[in-house]
Short mmCIF file of C-alpha atoms in Angstrom, two decimals:
data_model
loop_
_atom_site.label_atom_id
_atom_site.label_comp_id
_atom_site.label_asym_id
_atom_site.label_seq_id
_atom_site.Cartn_x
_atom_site.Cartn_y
_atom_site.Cartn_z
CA UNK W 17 68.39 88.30 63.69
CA UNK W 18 67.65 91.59 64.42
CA UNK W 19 70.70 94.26 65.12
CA UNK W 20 69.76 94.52 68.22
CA UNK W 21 69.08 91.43 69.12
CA UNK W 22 73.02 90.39 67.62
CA UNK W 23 74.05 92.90 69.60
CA UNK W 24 72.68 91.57 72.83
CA UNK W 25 73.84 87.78 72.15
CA UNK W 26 77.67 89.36 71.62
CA UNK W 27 77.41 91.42 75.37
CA UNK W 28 75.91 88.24 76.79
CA UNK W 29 78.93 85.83 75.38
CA UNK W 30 81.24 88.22 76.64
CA UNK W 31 79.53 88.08 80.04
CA UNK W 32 79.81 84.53 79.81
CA UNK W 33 83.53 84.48 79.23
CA UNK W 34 84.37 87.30 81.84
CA UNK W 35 82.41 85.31 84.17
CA UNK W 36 84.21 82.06 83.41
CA UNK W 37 87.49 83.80 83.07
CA UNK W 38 87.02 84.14 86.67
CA UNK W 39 85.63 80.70 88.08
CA UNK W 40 88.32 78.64 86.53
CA UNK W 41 91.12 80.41 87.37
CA UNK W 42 89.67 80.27 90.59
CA UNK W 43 88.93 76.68 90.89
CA UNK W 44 90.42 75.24 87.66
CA UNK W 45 88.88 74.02 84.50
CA UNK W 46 87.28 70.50 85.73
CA UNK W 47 85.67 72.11 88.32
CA UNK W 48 83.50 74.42 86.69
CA UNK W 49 80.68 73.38 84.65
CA UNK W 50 77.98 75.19 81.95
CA UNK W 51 75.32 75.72 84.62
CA UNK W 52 78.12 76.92 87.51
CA UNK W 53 79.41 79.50 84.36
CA UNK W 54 76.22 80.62 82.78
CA UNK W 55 74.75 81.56 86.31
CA UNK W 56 77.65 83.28 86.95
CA UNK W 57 77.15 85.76 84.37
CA UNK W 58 73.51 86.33 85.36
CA UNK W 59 72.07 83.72 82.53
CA UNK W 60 70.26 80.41 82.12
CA UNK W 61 72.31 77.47 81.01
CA UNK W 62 69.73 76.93 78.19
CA UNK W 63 71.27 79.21 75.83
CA UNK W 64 74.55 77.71 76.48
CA UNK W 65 74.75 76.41 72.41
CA UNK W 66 73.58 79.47 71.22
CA UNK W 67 76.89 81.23 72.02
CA UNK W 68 79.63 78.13 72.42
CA UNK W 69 80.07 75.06 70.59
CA UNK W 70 80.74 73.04 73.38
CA UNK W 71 82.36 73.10 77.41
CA UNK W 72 85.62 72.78 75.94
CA UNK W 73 84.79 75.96 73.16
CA UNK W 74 84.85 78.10 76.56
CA UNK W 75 87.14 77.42 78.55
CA UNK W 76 89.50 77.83 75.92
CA UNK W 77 88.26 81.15 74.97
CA UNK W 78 88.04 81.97 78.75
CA UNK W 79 91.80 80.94 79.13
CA UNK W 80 92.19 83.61 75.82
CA UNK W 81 90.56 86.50 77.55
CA UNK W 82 92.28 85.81 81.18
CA UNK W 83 95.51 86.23 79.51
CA UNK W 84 94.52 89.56 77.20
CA UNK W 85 93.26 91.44 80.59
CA UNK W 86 96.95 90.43 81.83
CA UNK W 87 98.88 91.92 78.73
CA UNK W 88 95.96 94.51 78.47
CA UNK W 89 97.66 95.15 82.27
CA UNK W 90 101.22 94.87 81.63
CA UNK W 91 100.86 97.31 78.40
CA UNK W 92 99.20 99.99 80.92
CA UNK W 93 101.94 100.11 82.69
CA UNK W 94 104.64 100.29 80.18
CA UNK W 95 102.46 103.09 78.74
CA UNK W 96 102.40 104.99 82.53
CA UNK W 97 103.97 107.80 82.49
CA UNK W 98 104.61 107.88 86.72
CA UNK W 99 104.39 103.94 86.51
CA UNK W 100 106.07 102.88 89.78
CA UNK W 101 105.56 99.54 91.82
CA UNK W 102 102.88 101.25 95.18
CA UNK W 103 103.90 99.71 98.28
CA UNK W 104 101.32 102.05 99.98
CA UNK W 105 103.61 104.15 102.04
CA UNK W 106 104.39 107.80 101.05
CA UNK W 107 108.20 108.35 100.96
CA UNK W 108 107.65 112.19 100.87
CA UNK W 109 109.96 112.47 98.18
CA UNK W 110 107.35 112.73 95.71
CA UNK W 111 107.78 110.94 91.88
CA UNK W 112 110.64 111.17 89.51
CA UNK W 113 108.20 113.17 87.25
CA UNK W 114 107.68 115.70 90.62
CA UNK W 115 111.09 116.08 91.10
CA UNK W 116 112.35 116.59 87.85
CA UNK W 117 114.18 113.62 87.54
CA UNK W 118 111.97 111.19 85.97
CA UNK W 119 113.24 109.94 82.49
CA UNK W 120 111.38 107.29 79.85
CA UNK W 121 113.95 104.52 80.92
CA UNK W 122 113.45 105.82 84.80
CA UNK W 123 109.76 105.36 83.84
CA UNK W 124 110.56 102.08 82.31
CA UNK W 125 112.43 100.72 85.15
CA UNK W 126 109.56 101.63 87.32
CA UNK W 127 106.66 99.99 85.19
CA UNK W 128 108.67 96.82 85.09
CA UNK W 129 109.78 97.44 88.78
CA UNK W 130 106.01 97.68 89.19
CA UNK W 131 104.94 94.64 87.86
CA UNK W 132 107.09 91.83 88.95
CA UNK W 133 106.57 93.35 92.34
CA UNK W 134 102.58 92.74 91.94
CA UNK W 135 102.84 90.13 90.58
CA UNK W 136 104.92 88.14 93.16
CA UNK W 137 102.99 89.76 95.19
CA UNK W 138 100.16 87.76 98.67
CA UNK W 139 97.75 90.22 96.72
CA UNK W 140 98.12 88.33 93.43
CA UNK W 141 98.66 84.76 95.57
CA UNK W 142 95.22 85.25 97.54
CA UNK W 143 93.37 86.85 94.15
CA UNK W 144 93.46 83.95 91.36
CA UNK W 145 89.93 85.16 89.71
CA UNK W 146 91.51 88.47 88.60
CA UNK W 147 95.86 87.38 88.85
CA UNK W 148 97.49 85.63 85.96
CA UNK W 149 96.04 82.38 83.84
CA UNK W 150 99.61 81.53 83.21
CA UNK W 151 100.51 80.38 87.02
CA UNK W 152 95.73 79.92 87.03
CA UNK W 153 95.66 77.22 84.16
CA UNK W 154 98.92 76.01 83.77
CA UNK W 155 97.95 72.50 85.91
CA UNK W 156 94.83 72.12 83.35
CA UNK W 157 96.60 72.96 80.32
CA UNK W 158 99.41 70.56 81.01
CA UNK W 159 97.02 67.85 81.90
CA UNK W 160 94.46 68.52 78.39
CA UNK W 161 95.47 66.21 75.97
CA UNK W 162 97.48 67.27 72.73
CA UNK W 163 95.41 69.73 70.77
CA UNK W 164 92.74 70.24 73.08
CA UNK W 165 91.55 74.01 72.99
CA UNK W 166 92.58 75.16 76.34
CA UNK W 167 96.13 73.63 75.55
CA UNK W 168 96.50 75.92 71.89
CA UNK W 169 94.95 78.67 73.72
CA UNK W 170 97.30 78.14 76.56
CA UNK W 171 100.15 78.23 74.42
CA UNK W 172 99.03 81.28 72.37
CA UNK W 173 98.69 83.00 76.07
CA UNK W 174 102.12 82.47 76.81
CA UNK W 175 103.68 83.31 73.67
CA UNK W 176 101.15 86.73 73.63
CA UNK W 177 102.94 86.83 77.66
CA UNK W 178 106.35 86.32 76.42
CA UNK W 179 105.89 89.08 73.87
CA UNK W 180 104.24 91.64 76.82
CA UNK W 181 107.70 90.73 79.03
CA UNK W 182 109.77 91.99 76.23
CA UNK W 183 107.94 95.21 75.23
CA UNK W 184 107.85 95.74 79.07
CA UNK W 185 111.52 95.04 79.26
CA UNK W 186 112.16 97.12 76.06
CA UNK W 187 110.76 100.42 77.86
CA UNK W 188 112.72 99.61 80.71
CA UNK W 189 115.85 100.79 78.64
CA UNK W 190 116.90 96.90 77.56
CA UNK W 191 116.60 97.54 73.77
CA UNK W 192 117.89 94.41 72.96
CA UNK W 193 116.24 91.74 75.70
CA UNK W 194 117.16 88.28 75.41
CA UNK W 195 114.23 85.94 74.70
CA UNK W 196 115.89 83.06 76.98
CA UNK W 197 116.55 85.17 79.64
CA UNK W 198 113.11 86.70 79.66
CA UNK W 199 111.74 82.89 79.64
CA UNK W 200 113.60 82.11 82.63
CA UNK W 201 112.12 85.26 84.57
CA UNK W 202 108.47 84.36 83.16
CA UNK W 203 109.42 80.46 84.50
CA UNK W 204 110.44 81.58 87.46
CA UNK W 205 107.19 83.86 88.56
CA UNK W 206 104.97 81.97 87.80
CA UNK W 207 106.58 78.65 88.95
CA UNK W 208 106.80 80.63 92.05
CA UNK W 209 103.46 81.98 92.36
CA UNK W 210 102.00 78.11 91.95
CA UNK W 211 104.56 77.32 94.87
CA UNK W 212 103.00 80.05 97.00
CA UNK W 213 99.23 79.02 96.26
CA UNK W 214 99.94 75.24 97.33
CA UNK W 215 101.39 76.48 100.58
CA UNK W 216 99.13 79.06 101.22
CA UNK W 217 98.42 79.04 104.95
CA UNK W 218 102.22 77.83 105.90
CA UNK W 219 104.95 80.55 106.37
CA UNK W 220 106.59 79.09 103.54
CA UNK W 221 104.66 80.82 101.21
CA UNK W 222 105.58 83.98 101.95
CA UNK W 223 109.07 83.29 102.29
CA UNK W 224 108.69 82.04 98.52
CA UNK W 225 107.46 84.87 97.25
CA UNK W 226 109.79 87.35 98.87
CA UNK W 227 112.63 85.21 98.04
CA UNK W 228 111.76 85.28 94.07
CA UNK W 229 110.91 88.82 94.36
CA UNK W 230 113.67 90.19 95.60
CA UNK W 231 115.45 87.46 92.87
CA UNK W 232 114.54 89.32 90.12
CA UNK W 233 114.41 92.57 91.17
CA UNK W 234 117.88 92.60 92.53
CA UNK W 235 119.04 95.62 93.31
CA UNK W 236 116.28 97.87 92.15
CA UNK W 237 115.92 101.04 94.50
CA UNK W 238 112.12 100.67 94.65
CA UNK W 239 111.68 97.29 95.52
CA UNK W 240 108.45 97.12 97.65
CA UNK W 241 107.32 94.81 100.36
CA UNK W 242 105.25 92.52 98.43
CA UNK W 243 101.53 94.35 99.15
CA UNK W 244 101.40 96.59 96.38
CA UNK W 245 97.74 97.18 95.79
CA UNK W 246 96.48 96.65 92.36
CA UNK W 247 93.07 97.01 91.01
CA UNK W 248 93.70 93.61 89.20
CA UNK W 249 95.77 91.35 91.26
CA UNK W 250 99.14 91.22 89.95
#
């Protein structure tokens, strides 16, 4: 095959998975099918086998990718240097940077501050096809049987996830985070998050996620009101 050529098929496979990233965290894995994914990413279903072994080969690698644009995410942040949680409002007071009083750890605080705030956020709750395949999938990973793809790549998500919480928590000045209690937190988000989708619509919801929020934020100065405004939900 021609460089080219090889060079198209990889941008189109990718276009495939991005696309299907998208549908099933949107409507779940059963509920998207070859035709529904190839279409979305602008292709005929014909060349399907050209790029995927089978239904199963992509969703799997679509639950992979969903969870790299999330760490991808949570890394940007820890990398910020004014990393902060937006709540849209201007306090006038300017950033810690601005004012001089901005430290790595202050930084750190923020970035974490900043992402369990999205995160828990309506914007994440109301925005599955770009929020987190962790709270997305976890229903049709639990469901695959053992050793299905989606279920390993599911698994490999979370640990990748697990590993993101603790560099995040790392910059926030922990420099020894505890894996346990950084599973509980992770648990606890996302557990919430799923709450908040199935009573989307009922008050309940929102009472969910600003009850968690404010759980595991505690006392942090610049807790925000739960509409942070992300280009990626959560």
């Amino acid at each position: 095959m021609p460089r080219a050529s090889r060079a198209e098929a990889e941008r189109h496979r990718e276009q495939v998975i991005a696309a299907t990233a998208k549908l099933v965290r949107t409507h779940g894995a059963d509920k998207v099918s070859v035709p529904q994914a190839m279409a979305a990413a602008g292709l005929t279903h014909g060349g399907f086998y050209r790029h995927f072994a089978s239904k199963d080969d992509l969703i799997a690698q679509a639950c992979s990718a969903a969870f790299t644009e999330r760490l991808a995410a949570m890394d940007d942040l820890a990398e910020s240097k004014d990393a902060g949680p937006d709540t849209g409002e201007d306090t006038g007071q300017g950033t810690a940077e601005d004012t001089g009083q901005g430290t790595g750890e202050d930084r750190g605080r923020g970035a974490r501050a900043a992402f369990l705030a999205t995160y828990l956020s309506t914007l994440h709750r109301d925005n599955p096809a770009l929020g987190c395949a962790a709270a997305a999938l976890a229903v049709d990973a639990a469901r695959a049987e053992p050793g299905d793809p989606l279920r390993r790549a599911y698994a490999d998500g979370m640990r990748n996830l697990v590993d993101g919480m603790e560099r995040l928590t790392r910059k926030s000045g922990d420099t020894s985070p505890d894996e346990g209690t950084i599973l509980v937190e992770l648990s606890t988000m996302i557990g919430a998050l799923l709450l908040s989708r199935a009573c989307a619509g009922d008050d309940l919801s929102d009472r969910i996620l600003t009850a968690v929020r404010d759980h595991v934020l505690g006392d942090d100065e610049h807790t925000p009101g739960g509409k942070g405004t992300s280009k990626t939900a959560g």
